[in-house]
PDB file of C-alpha atoms in Angstrom:
ATOM      1  CA  MET B   1      44.500  46.680 -18.875  1.00  0.00           C
ATOM      2  CA  ARG B   2      43.984  50.205 -16.522  1.00  0.00           C
ATOM      3  CA  ILE B   3      47.702  50.803 -15.092  1.00  0.00           C
ATOM      4  CA  VAL B   4      48.000  53.212 -12.525  1.00  0.00           C
ATOM      5  CA  TYR B   5      51.353  53.831 -10.810  1.00  0.00           C
ATOM      6  CA  TYR B   6      51.341  56.257  -7.646  1.00  0.00           C
ATOM      7  CA  THR B   7      53.736  58.388  -6.217  1.00  0.00           C
ATOM      8  CA  SER B   8      54.897  61.269  -3.748  1.00  0.00           C
ATOM      9  CA  GLY B   9      57.045  63.016  -6.314  1.00  0.00           C
ATOM     10  CA  VAL B  10      56.468  66.043  -4.555  1.00  0.00           C
ATOM     11  CA  THR B  11      60.786  66.897  -4.200  1.00  0.00           C
ATOM     12  CA  GLY B  12      62.946  66.887  -7.728  1.00  0.00           C
ATOM     13  CA  SER B  13      61.926  65.018 -10.657  1.00  0.00           C
ATOM     14  CA  GLY B  14      63.159  61.561 -10.856  1.00  0.00           C
ATOM     15  CA  ARG B  15      59.281  59.519  -9.446  1.00  0.00           C
ATOM     16  CA  LEU B  16      57.802  60.983 -11.715  1.00  0.00           C
ATOM     17  CA  VAL B  17      60.630  60.254 -14.396  1.00  0.00           C
ATOM     18  CA  LEU B  18      59.851  56.249 -13.127  1.00  0.00           C
ATOM     19  CA  GLY B  19      56.383  56.758 -14.779  1.00  0.00           C
ATOM     20  CA  ILE B  20      57.680  57.959 -17.668  1.00  0.00           C
ATOM     21  CA  THR B  21      60.373  54.832 -18.680  1.00  0.00           C
ATOM     22  CA  ILE B  22      57.459  52.122 -17.556  1.00  0.00           C
ATOM     23  CA  ASN B  23      55.049  53.599 -19.564  1.00  0.00           C
ATOM     24  CA  ASN B  24      58.227  54.182 -22.221  1.00  0.00           C
ATOM     25  CA  ALA B  25      59.038  49.943 -21.784  1.00  0.00           C
ATOM     26  CA  LEU B  26      55.063  48.963 -22.082  1.00  0.00           C
ATOM     27  CA  LEU B  27      55.135  50.822 -26.020  1.00  0.00           C
ATOM     28  CA  ARG B  28      58.254  48.946 -26.550  1.00  0.00           C
ATOM     29  CA  ARG B  29      55.817  46.373 -25.623  1.00  0.00           C
ATOM     30  CA  GLY B  30      53.924  46.834 -27.413  1.00  0.00           C
ATOM     31  CA  ILE B  31      51.037  46.770 -24.928  1.00  0.00           C
ATOM     32  CA  CYS B  32      47.931  48.658 -25.319  1.00  0.00           C
ATOM     33  CA  ALA B  33      47.981  49.664 -21.698  1.00  0.00           C
ATOM     34  CA  ASP B  34      45.584  52.640 -20.591  1.00  0.00           C
ATOM     35  CA  PHE B  35      48.722  54.022 -18.172  1.00  0.00           C
ATOM     36  CA  VAL B  36      47.957  57.289 -15.854  1.00  0.00           C
ATOM     37  CA  ILE B  37      50.512  58.539 -13.400  1.00  0.00           C
ATOM     38  CA  VAL B  38      48.984  59.324  -9.697  1.00  0.00           C
ATOM     39  CA  HIS B  39      51.641  62.368  -7.986  1.00  0.00           C
ATOM     40  CA  SER B  40      51.646  64.866  -5.790  1.00  0.00           C
ATOM     41  CA  ALA B  41      53.846  66.591  -7.774  1.00  0.00           C
ATOM     42  CA  PRO B  42      54.062  70.787  -8.006  1.00  0.00           C
ATOM     43  CA  ASP B  43      55.952  70.610 -11.160  1.00  0.00           C
ATOM     44  CA  THR B  44      55.160  68.210 -14.138  1.00  0.00           C
ATOM     45  CA  ARG B  45      56.072  69.873 -17.774  1.00  0.00           C
ATOM     46  CA  ILE B  46      58.305  66.892 -18.582  1.00  0.00           C
ATOM     47  CA  LEU B  47      54.230  64.357 -17.967  1.00  0.00           C
ATOM     48  CA  GLY B  48      53.155  66.115 -21.368  1.00  0.00           C
ATOM     49  CA  GLN B  49      50.852  64.139 -23.285  1.00  0.00           C
ATOM     50  CA  THR B  50      51.279  62.113 -20.185  1.00  0.00           C
ATOM     51  CA  PRO B  51      47.541  61.047 -18.251  1.00  0.00           C
ATOM     52  CA  ASN B  52      47.669  62.260 -15.135  1.00  0.00           C
ATOM     53  CA  PHE B  53      46.504  63.109 -11.901  1.00  0.00           C
ATOM     54  CA  LYS B  54      46.883  65.443  -8.934  1.00  0.00           C
ATOM     55  CA  LEU B  55      46.258  64.144  -5.183  1.00  0.00           C
ATOM     56  CA  PRO B  56      47.293  66.236  -2.261  1.00  0.00           C
ATOM     57  CA  MET B  57      49.744  64.521   0.274  1.00  0.00           C
ATOM     58  CA  GLU B  58      47.123  63.366   3.272  1.00  0.00           C
ATOM     59  CA  SER B  59      48.027  62.563   6.850  1.00  0.00           C
ATOM     60  CA  ALA B  60      48.726  58.751   7.596  1.00  0.00           C
ATOM     61  CA  ALA B  61      45.639  58.907  10.167  1.00  0.00           C
ATOM     62  CA  GLN B  62      43.013  60.427   7.334  1.00  0.00           C
ATOM     63  CA  THR B  63      44.241  56.815   5.702  1.00  0.00           C
ATOM     64  CA  ASP B  64      44.194  54.341   8.568  1.00  0.00           C
ATOM     65  CA  ALA B  65      41.910  51.521   8.911  1.00  0.00           C
ATOM     66  CA  GLY B  66      38.744  53.557   9.813  1.00  0.00           C
ATOM     67  CA  HIS B  67      38.894  56.614   7.834  1.00  0.00           C
ATOM     68  CA  PHE B  68      40.642  55.715   4.634  1.00  0.00           C
ATOM     69  CA  GLU B  69      37.153  55.811   2.555  1.00  0.00           C
ATOM     70  CA  ASN B  70      36.428  59.078   2.820  1.00  0.00           C
ATOM     71  CA  SER B  71      40.063  59.589   1.793  1.00  0.00           C
ATOM     72  CA  ALA B  72      41.573  61.070  -1.648  1.00  0.00           C
ATOM     73  CA  VAL B  73      43.625  58.920  -2.545  1.00  0.00           C
ATOM     74  CA  PHE B  74      41.299  55.770  -1.692  1.00  0.00           C
ATOM     75  CA  LYS B  75      38.460  58.134  -3.767  1.00  0.00           C
ATOM     76  CA  LEU B  76      40.519  59.285  -7.060  1.00  0.00           C
ATOM     77  CA  LEU B  77      42.659  54.879  -6.998  1.00  0.00           C
ATOM     78  CA  SER B  78      38.625  53.408  -6.725  1.00  0.00           C
ATOM     79  CA  SER B  79      36.820  56.032  -9.558  1.00  0.00           C
ATOM     80  CA  LEU B  80      40.587  54.635 -11.845  1.00  0.00           C
ATOM     81  CA  SER B  81      39.476  50.999 -11.130  1.00  0.00           C
ATOM     82  CA  PRO B  82      43.245  50.061 -12.215  1.00  0.00           C
ATOM     83  CA  ASP B  83      44.046  46.079 -13.296  1.00  0.00           C
ATOM     84  CA  VAL B  84      47.649  46.797 -12.289  1.00  0.00           C
ATOM     85  CA  LEU B  85      48.130  49.106  -9.094  1.00  0.00           C
ATOM     86  CA  ILE B  86      52.255  50.308  -9.115  1.00  0.00           C
ATOM     87  CA  VAL B  87      53.022  51.475  -5.508  1.00  0.00           C
ATOM     88  CA  ASP B  88      56.454  53.452  -6.241  1.00  0.00           C
ATOM     89  CA  LEU B  89      57.768  54.061  -2.699  1.00  0.00           C
ATOM     90  CA  LEU B  90      54.665  55.497  -1.252  1.00  0.00           C
ATOM     91  CA  TRP B  91      53.313  52.758   1.156  1.00  0.00           C
ATOM     92  CA  ILE B  92      52.299  54.908   3.820  1.00  0.00           C
ATOM     93  CA  PRO B  93      48.659  55.668   2.303  1.00  0.00           C
ATOM     94  CA  VAL B  94      47.909  52.645   0.325  1.00  0.00           C
ATOM     95  CA  HIS B  95      48.150  50.238   3.203  1.00  0.00           C
ATOM     96  CA  HIS B  96      45.156  50.146   4.929  1.00  0.00           C
ATOM     97  CA  LEU B  97      43.331  50.438   1.687  1.00  0.00           C
ATOM     98  CA  LEU B  98      44.484  48.480  -0.546  1.00  0.00           C
ATOM     99  CA  SER B  99      42.709  45.215   0.617  1.00  0.00           C
ATOM    100  CA  ALA B 100      39.196  47.393  -0.417  1.00  0.00           C
ATOM    101  CA  LEU B 101      40.928  47.611  -4.860  1.00  0.00           C
ATOM    102  CA  ALA B 102      40.617  44.712  -6.978  1.00  0.00           C
ATOM    103  CA  CYS B 103      43.731  44.644  -8.419  1.00  0.00           C
ATOM    104  CA  LYS B 104      46.880  42.737  -8.778  1.00  0.00           C
ATOM    105  CA  LYS B 105      49.922  44.595  -6.953  1.00  0.00           C
ATOM    106  CA  ILE B 106      53.135  45.754  -6.908  1.00  0.00           C
ATOM    107  CA  PHE B 107      55.395  47.877  -5.031  1.00  0.00           C
ATOM    108  CA  LEU B 108      58.544  49.107  -6.393  1.00  0.00           C
ATOM    109  CA  THR B 109      61.734  49.852  -3.527  1.00  0.00           C
ATOM    110  CA  ARG B 110      65.521  51.346  -3.990  1.00  0.00           C
ATOM    111  CA  GLN B 111      67.982  51.896  -1.545  1.00  0.00           C
ATOM    112  CA  VAL B 112      66.722  52.747   0.880  1.00  0.00           C
ATOM    113  CA  ALA B 113      66.983  52.367   4.839  1.00  0.00           C
ATOM    114  CA  ASP B 114      65.180  50.065   6.837  1.00  0.00           C
ATOM    115  CA  SER B 115      63.807  52.679   8.832  1.00  0.00           C
ATOM    116  CA  PHE B 116      61.937  53.442   5.616  1.00  0.00           C
ATOM    117  CA  PHE B 117      58.997  51.170   6.865  1.00  0.00           C
ATOM    118  CA  SER B 118      58.203  51.212   9.181  1.00  0.00           C
ATOM    119  CA  TYR B 119      56.613  54.424  11.091  1.00  0.00           C
ATOM    120  CA  SER B 120      55.015  56.164  13.544  1.00  0.00           C
ATOM    121  CA  PHE B 121      54.361  59.290  14.464  1.00  0.00           C
ATOM    122  CA  GLN B 122      50.870  61.301  16.522  1.00  0.00           C
ATOM    123  CA  GLY B 123      50.217  57.632  17.712  1.00  0.00           C
ATOM    124  CA  VAL B 124      50.175  56.089  14.380  1.00  0.00           C
ATOM    125  CA  SER B 125      52.300  52.971  14.504  1.00  0.00           C
ATOM    126  CA  LEU B 126      52.863  51.289  10.753  1.00  0.00           C
ATOM    127  CA  ALA B 127      54.844  48.500   9.038  1.00  0.00           C
ATOM    128  CA  PHE B 128      55.213  47.311   6.102  1.00  0.00           C
ATOM    129  CA  ASP B 129      53.862  44.748   5.091  1.00  0.00           C
ATOM    130  CA  PRO B 130      54.565  42.676   2.063  1.00  0.00           C
ATOM    131  CA  ASN B 131      51.621  40.503   2.279  1.00  0.00           C
ATOM    132  CA  ARG B 132      49.386  43.352   0.389  1.00  0.00           C
ATOM    133  CA  TYR B 133      51.401  42.953  -2.588  1.00  0.00           C
ATOM    134  CA  ASP B 134      51.092  40.545  -5.281  1.00  0.00           C
ATOM    135  CA  LYS B 135      54.811  41.111  -5.744  1.00  0.00           C
ATOM    136  CA  VAL B 136      57.484  43.289  -3.998  1.00  0.00           C
ATOM    137  CA  LEU B 137      60.685  44.165  -6.343  1.00  0.00           C
ATOM    138  CA  ALA B 138      63.713  45.674  -5.295  1.00  0.00           C
ATOM    139  CA  ILE B 139      64.893  47.643  -8.489  1.00  0.00           C
ATOM    140  CA  GLU B 140      68.602  48.420  -8.038  1.00  0.00           C
ATOM    141  CA  PRO B 141      71.009  45.945  -6.456  1.00  0.00           C
ATOM    142  CA  TYR B 142      71.004  46.723  -2.457  1.00  0.00           C
ATOM    143  CA  PRO B 143      69.784  44.357   0.439  1.00  0.00           C
ATOM    144  CA  CYS B 144      66.337  44.977   1.062  1.00  0.00           C
ATOM    145  CA  PRO B 145      64.734  44.417   4.530  1.00  0.00           C
ATOM    146  CA  VAL B 146      61.730  43.735   2.794  1.00  0.00           C
ATOM    147  CA  THR B 147      62.398  41.062  -0.484  1.00  0.00           C
ATOM    148  CA  ARG B 148      64.392  39.193  -2.183  1.00  0.00           C
ATOM    149  CA  ASP B 149      62.740  39.702  -5.565  1.00  0.00           C
ATOM    150  CA  HIS B 150      64.793  41.987  -7.924  1.00  0.00           C
ATOM    151  CA  ILE B 151      64.875  43.272 -10.643  1.00  0.00           C
ATOM    152  CA  GLU B 152      67.627  45.615 -13.216  1.00  0.00           C
ATOM    153  CA  PRO B 153      67.672  49.342 -12.480  1.00  0.00           C
ATOM    154  CA  LEU B 154      64.762  51.342 -14.742  1.00  0.00           C
ATOM    155  CA  VAL B 155      66.138  52.990 -17.459  1.00  0.00           C
ATOM    156  CA  ILE B 156      63.505  55.891 -19.515  1.00  0.00           C
ATOM    157  CA  ARG B 157      65.380  54.130 -22.830  1.00  0.00           C
ATOM    158  CA  ASN B 158      67.047  51.403 -24.476  1.00  0.00           C
ATOM    159  CA  LYS B 159      70.605  51.490 -26.047  1.00  0.00           C
ATOM    160  CA  SER B 160      68.924  51.123 -29.821  1.00  0.00           C
ATOM    161  CA  GLU B 161      66.459  53.878 -28.747  1.00  0.00           C
ATOM    162  CA  ILE B 162      69.563  56.515 -28.321  1.00  0.00           C
ATOM    163  CA  LEU B 163      70.643  59.171 -30.986  1.00  0.00           C
ATOM    164  CA  SER B 164      74.165  58.873 -32.451  1.00  0.00           C
ATOM    165  CA  ARG B 165      76.641  61.029 -31.683  1.00  0.00           C
ATOM    166  CA  ASP B 166      76.162  63.065 -35.299  1.00  0.00           C
ATOM    167  CA  GLN B 167      72.568  63.195 -34.476  1.00  0.00           C
ATOM    168  CA  ALA B 168      72.847  64.172 -31.041  1.00  0.00           C
ATOM    169  CA  LEU B 169      74.656  66.955 -31.606  1.00  0.00           C
ATOM    170  CA  GLU B 170      73.140  68.263 -34.443  1.00  0.00           C
ATOM    171  CA  ARG B 171      70.678  67.961 -32.160  1.00  0.00           C
ATOM    172  CA  LEU B 172      71.977  70.005 -29.440  1.00  0.00           C
ATOM    173  CA  GLY B 173      74.030  72.075 -31.405  1.00  0.00           C
ATOM    174  CA  LEU B 174      77.759  71.371 -30.491  1.00  0.00           C
ATOM    175  CA  ASP B 175      81.031  71.501 -32.059  1.00  0.00           C
ATOM    176  CA  PRO B 176      81.832  67.822 -33.404  1.00  0.00           C
ATOM    177  CA  GLU B 177      85.237  69.605 -32.738  1.00  0.00           C
ATOM    178  CA  GLN B 178      85.271  69.362 -29.686  1.00  0.00           C
ATOM    179  CA  LYS B 179      84.755  67.207 -26.748  1.00  0.00           C
ATOM    180  CA  HIS B 180      81.590  67.835 -24.170  1.00  0.00           C
ATOM    181  CA  CYS B 181      80.790  67.595 -20.464  1.00  0.00           C
ATOM    182  CA  LEU B 182      77.106  67.465 -20.047  1.00  0.00           C
ATOM    183  CA  TYR B 183      76.527  68.980 -16.225  1.00  0.00           C
ATOM    184  CA  SER B 184      73.304  67.711 -15.342  1.00  0.00           C
ATOM    185  CA  LEU B 185      72.712  68.567 -11.726  1.00  0.00           C
ATOM    186  CA  ASN B 186      69.224  69.825 -10.832  1.00  0.00           C
ATOM    187  CA  VAL B 187      69.987  72.522  -8.288  1.00  0.00           C
ATOM    188  CA  LYS B 188      69.742  76.105  -7.545  1.00  0.00           C
ATOM    189  CA  ALA B 189      72.136  78.170  -9.583  1.00  0.00           C
ATOM    190  CA  GLU B 190      74.599  79.466  -6.217  1.00  0.00           C
ATOM    191  CA  GLU B 191      74.148  75.981  -6.210  1.00  0.00           C
ATOM    192  CA  ALA B 192      75.578  74.424  -8.860  1.00  0.00           C
ATOM    193  CA  SER B 193      77.576  77.633  -9.967  1.00  0.00           C
ATOM    194  CA  GLU B 194      79.640  76.901  -6.340  1.00  0.00           C
ATOM    195  CA  ILE B 195      80.103  72.586  -7.464  1.00  0.00           C
ATOM    196  CA  GLU B 196      80.681  73.924 -10.810  1.00  0.00           C
ATOM    197  CA  LYS B 197      84.093  76.195  -9.265  1.00  0.00           C
ATOM    198  CA  ALA B 198      85.258  71.924  -8.596  1.00  0.00           C
ATOM    199  CA  TYR B 199      85.317  71.078 -12.495  1.00  0.00           C
ATOM    200  CA  SER B 200      86.786  73.510 -13.682  1.00  0.00           C
ATOM    201  CA  SER B 201      89.602  71.783 -14.258  1.00  0.00           C
ATOM    202  CA  LEU B 202      87.969  69.851 -17.739  1.00  0.00           C
ATOM    203  CA  LYS B 203      86.929  73.384 -18.788  1.00  0.00           C
ATOM    204  CA  ASP B 204      90.772  73.490 -19.022  1.00  0.00           C
ATOM    205  CA  GLU B 205      91.160  70.911 -20.305  1.00  0.00           C
ATOM    206  CA  GLY B 206      89.355  71.542 -23.164  1.00  0.00           C
ATOM    207  CA  TYR B 207      85.657  70.530 -22.251  1.00  0.00           C
ATOM    208  CA  ARG B 208      83.099  72.188 -23.396  1.00  0.00           C
ATOM    209  CA  PHE B 209      79.794  72.428 -20.738  1.00  0.00           C
ATOM    210  CA  TYR B 210      76.886  72.129 -21.522  1.00  0.00           C
ATOM    211  CA  TYR B 211      73.881  72.901 -18.727  1.00  0.00           C
ATOM    212  CA  SER B 212      70.571  70.308 -18.593  1.00  0.00           C
ATOM    213  CA  SER B 213      68.604  70.469 -15.082  1.00  0.00           C
ATOM    214  CA  LEU B 214      65.651  71.590 -14.051  1.00  0.00           C
ATOM    215  CA  PHE B 215      66.098  74.851 -13.041  1.00  0.00           C
ATOM    216  CA  ALA B 216      68.098  75.855 -16.195  1.00  0.00           C
ATOM    217  CA  GLY B 217      66.381  74.402 -19.431  1.00  0.00           C
ATOM    218  CA  GLY B 218      68.492  71.829 -21.216  1.00  0.00           C
ATOM    219  CA  SER B 219      67.105  68.520 -22.987  1.00  0.00           C
ATOM    220  CA  PHE B 220      64.825  65.646 -21.714  1.00  0.00           C
ATOM    221  CA  PRO B 221      65.663  62.767 -21.557  1.00  0.00           C
ATOM    222  CA  ILE B 222      69.416  64.006 -22.317  1.00  0.00           C
ATOM    223  CA  VAL B 223      69.969  60.249 -22.348  1.00  0.00           C
ATOM    224  CA  ASP B 224      68.858  60.754 -25.747  1.00  0.00           C
ATOM    225  CA  CYS B 225      72.119  62.935 -26.508  1.00  0.00           C
ATOM    226  CA  PHE B 226      74.259  60.901 -23.929  1.00  0.00           C
ATOM    227  CA  ASN B 227      76.415  60.224 -27.431  1.00  0.00           C
ATOM    228  CA  ALA B 228      77.397  63.541 -27.599  1.00  0.00           C
ATOM    229  CA  PHE B 229      79.006  63.568 -24.076  1.00  0.00           C
ATOM    230  CA  ASP B 230      82.674  62.677 -23.641  1.00  0.00           C
ATOM    231  CA  PHE B 231      81.977  63.198 -19.856  1.00  0.00           C
ATOM    232  CA  ILE B 232      79.225  63.814 -17.414  1.00  0.00           C
ATOM    233  CA  VAL B 233      78.850  65.220 -13.880  1.00  0.00           C
ATOM    234  CA  CYS B 234      75.609  64.639 -12.573  1.00  0.00           C
ATOM    235  CA  GLY B 235      73.608  64.382  -9.110  1.00  0.00           C
ATOM    236  CA  ALA B 236      73.241  60.071  -7.773  1.00  0.00           C
ATOM    237  CA  GLY B 237      70.272  60.031  -7.716  1.00  0.00           C
ATOM    238  CA  TYR B 238      68.279  57.056  -8.856  1.00  0.00           C
ATOM    239  CA  ASN B 239      67.998  58.144 -12.724  1.00  0.00           C
ATOM    240  CA  ALA B 240      71.041  59.757 -12.863  1.00  0.00           C
ATOM    241  CA  PHE B 241      73.387  57.362 -12.358  1.00  0.00           C
ATOM    242  CA  TRP B 242      71.587  54.444 -13.421  1.00  0.00           C
ATOM    243  CA  GLU B 243      71.612  55.757 -16.377  1.00  0.00           C
ATOM    244  CA  THR B 244      75.042  56.466 -17.150  1.00  0.00           C
ATOM    245  CA  ILE B 245      76.087  53.487 -15.811  1.00  0.00           C
ATOM    246  CA  TYR B 246      73.991  51.288 -18.079  1.00  0.00           C
ATOM    247  CA  PHE B 247      74.735  53.470 -20.885  1.00  0.00           C
ATOM    248  CA  GLY B 248      78.547  52.903 -19.891  1.00  0.00           C
ATOM    249  CA  LYS B 249      78.898  56.865 -19.683  1.00  0.00           C
ATOM    250  CA  ILE B 250      82.534  58.287 -17.765  1.00  0.00           C
ATOM    251  CA  ALA B 251      80.547  60.450 -15.383  1.00  0.00           C
ATOM    252  CA  GLU B 252      81.254  62.083 -11.971  1.00  0.00           C
ATOM    253  CA  TYR B 253      78.682  61.871  -9.577  1.00  0.00           C
ATOM    254  CA  ARG B 254      78.032  64.316  -6.272  1.00  0.00           C
ATOM    255  CA  ALA B 255      75.452  62.438  -4.173  1.00  0.00           C
ATOM    256  CA  MET B 256      72.984  64.426  -2.172  1.00  0.00           C
ATOM    257  CA  PRO B 257      71.887  64.427   1.305  1.00  0.00           C
ATOM    258  CA  LYS B 258      68.557  62.770   1.880  1.00  0.00           C
ATOM    259  CA  ARG B 259      65.819  61.593   4.126  1.00  0.00           C
ATOM    260  CA  PHE B 260      66.105  58.122   3.991  1.00  0.00           C
ATOM    261  CA  GLU B 261      68.143  57.554   0.412  1.00  0.00           C
ATOM    262  CA  ASN B 262      72.114  56.859   0.574  1.00  0.00           C
ATOM    263  CA  GLN B 263      73.327  58.084  -2.499  1.00  0.00           C
ATOM    264  CA  GLN B 264      77.310  58.391  -1.210  1.00  0.00           C
ATOM    265  CA  TRP B 265      76.418  53.959  -0.927  1.00  0.00           C
ATOM    266  CA  ARG B 266      75.462  54.028  -4.032  1.00  0.00           C
ATOM    267  CA  VAL B 267      78.420  55.756  -6.180  1.00  0.00           C
ATOM    268  CA  GLU B 268      80.243  53.569  -4.027  1.00  0.00           C
ATOM    269  CA  HIS B 269      78.518  49.627  -4.274  1.00  0.00           C
ATOM    270  CA  CYS B 270      77.306  50.468  -7.676  1.00  0.00           C
ATOM    271  CA  ARG B 271      79.070  52.455  -9.295  1.00  0.00           C
ATOM    272  CA  ALA B 272      81.696  49.459 -10.789  1.00  0.00           C
ATOM    273  CA  TYR B 273      78.126  47.013 -11.613  1.00  0.00           C
ATOM    274  CA  GLN B 274      76.728  46.100 -15.149  1.00  0.00           C
ATOM    275  CA  PHE B 275      73.548  45.562 -16.416  1.00  0.00           C
ATOM    276  CA  ARG B 276      72.583  44.964 -19.752  1.00  0.00           C
ATOM    277  CA  ASN B 277      68.809  44.147 -19.632  1.00  0.00           C
ATOM    278  CA  ASN B 278      66.320  47.102 -18.542  1.00  0.00           C
ATOM    279  CA  GLY B 279      64.244  46.883 -15.674  1.00  0.00           C
ATOM    280  CA  ALA B 280      61.740  48.462 -16.818  1.00  0.00           C
ATOM    281  CA  ASP B 281      61.079  45.490 -19.920  1.00  0.00           C
ATOM    282  CA  GLU B 282      61.809  43.364 -16.626  1.00  0.00           C
ATOM    283  CA  LEU B 283      58.954  44.207 -14.396  1.00  0.00           C
ATOM    284  CA  VAL B 284      56.620  44.569 -17.888  1.00  0.00           C
ATOM    285  CA  GLU B 285      56.790  40.763 -18.487  1.00  0.00           C
ATOM    286  CA  ILE B 286      56.000  40.968 -14.863  1.00  0.00           C
ATOM    287  CA  ILE B 287      53.126  42.468 -15.024  1.00  0.00           C
ATOM    288  CA  ILE B 288      52.326  40.541 -17.716  1.00  0.00           C
ATOM    289  CA  ASP B 289      52.771  37.049 -16.054  1.00  0.00           C
ATOM    290  CA  LEU B 290      51.023  38.388 -13.528  1.00  0.00           C
ATOM    291  CA  CYS B 291      47.798  39.331 -15.825  1.00  0.00           C
ATOM    292  CA  SER B 292      47.485  36.332 -17.847  1.00  0.00           C
TER     293      SER B 292
END
């Protein structure tokens, strides 16, 4: 079975992490899938040996009904010949070409503004059509305008897969006699420095800071070492937020402004949400059912 996960990944690493998360769940379930990530990410270090293909970002005009057959995305997806295509949010480039792909199609959406599901620019107007997919799944608890089907949030590891406290402290070289705070924000150094000042009181309380981000190095995935930390300061993006919730960590979140995503909404409405099942495992069961 070939499964293609299609996303953008132009900004940050979150969407690539989601692809890794799905692949981990397939391996955990014992599914011998040929898993491929198709993306437009400039930095692919976290993918390691995960098979992946990079695509240029194309305009809606390049992928419309009259031109999609010449588009890079159609040529690549056709050549990969997937049994299952998972589309992560990036619905506009594949809107017209889906019917030309003989595979099962799944669309994943997280909390975004309703306006995300319509598009109008330079004479091209589109509206998201859930009927083009076999499954449309919201992967966090929000009132999604295009589906009523929800699964739990997807997390890169299950609870039984991460290191014990002693193992995590040893891996990171941290003193077991100290309290440790994970400071994990994917922001540039100058912005991180300003945010850090807001948490200087934690140092006064005896916390030692461990820094992990795309810009400052650290450990990936940092959830492997969550048991080393007594407190976490992180962003409120999808992965960082739901990792702390799933593992029951005490955390403080910094919501970052995004075009369609409202991270502050996630902090205000989902902080008390609890879930035991990893949505990545639920997604794999859905894939199995679709292909059986």
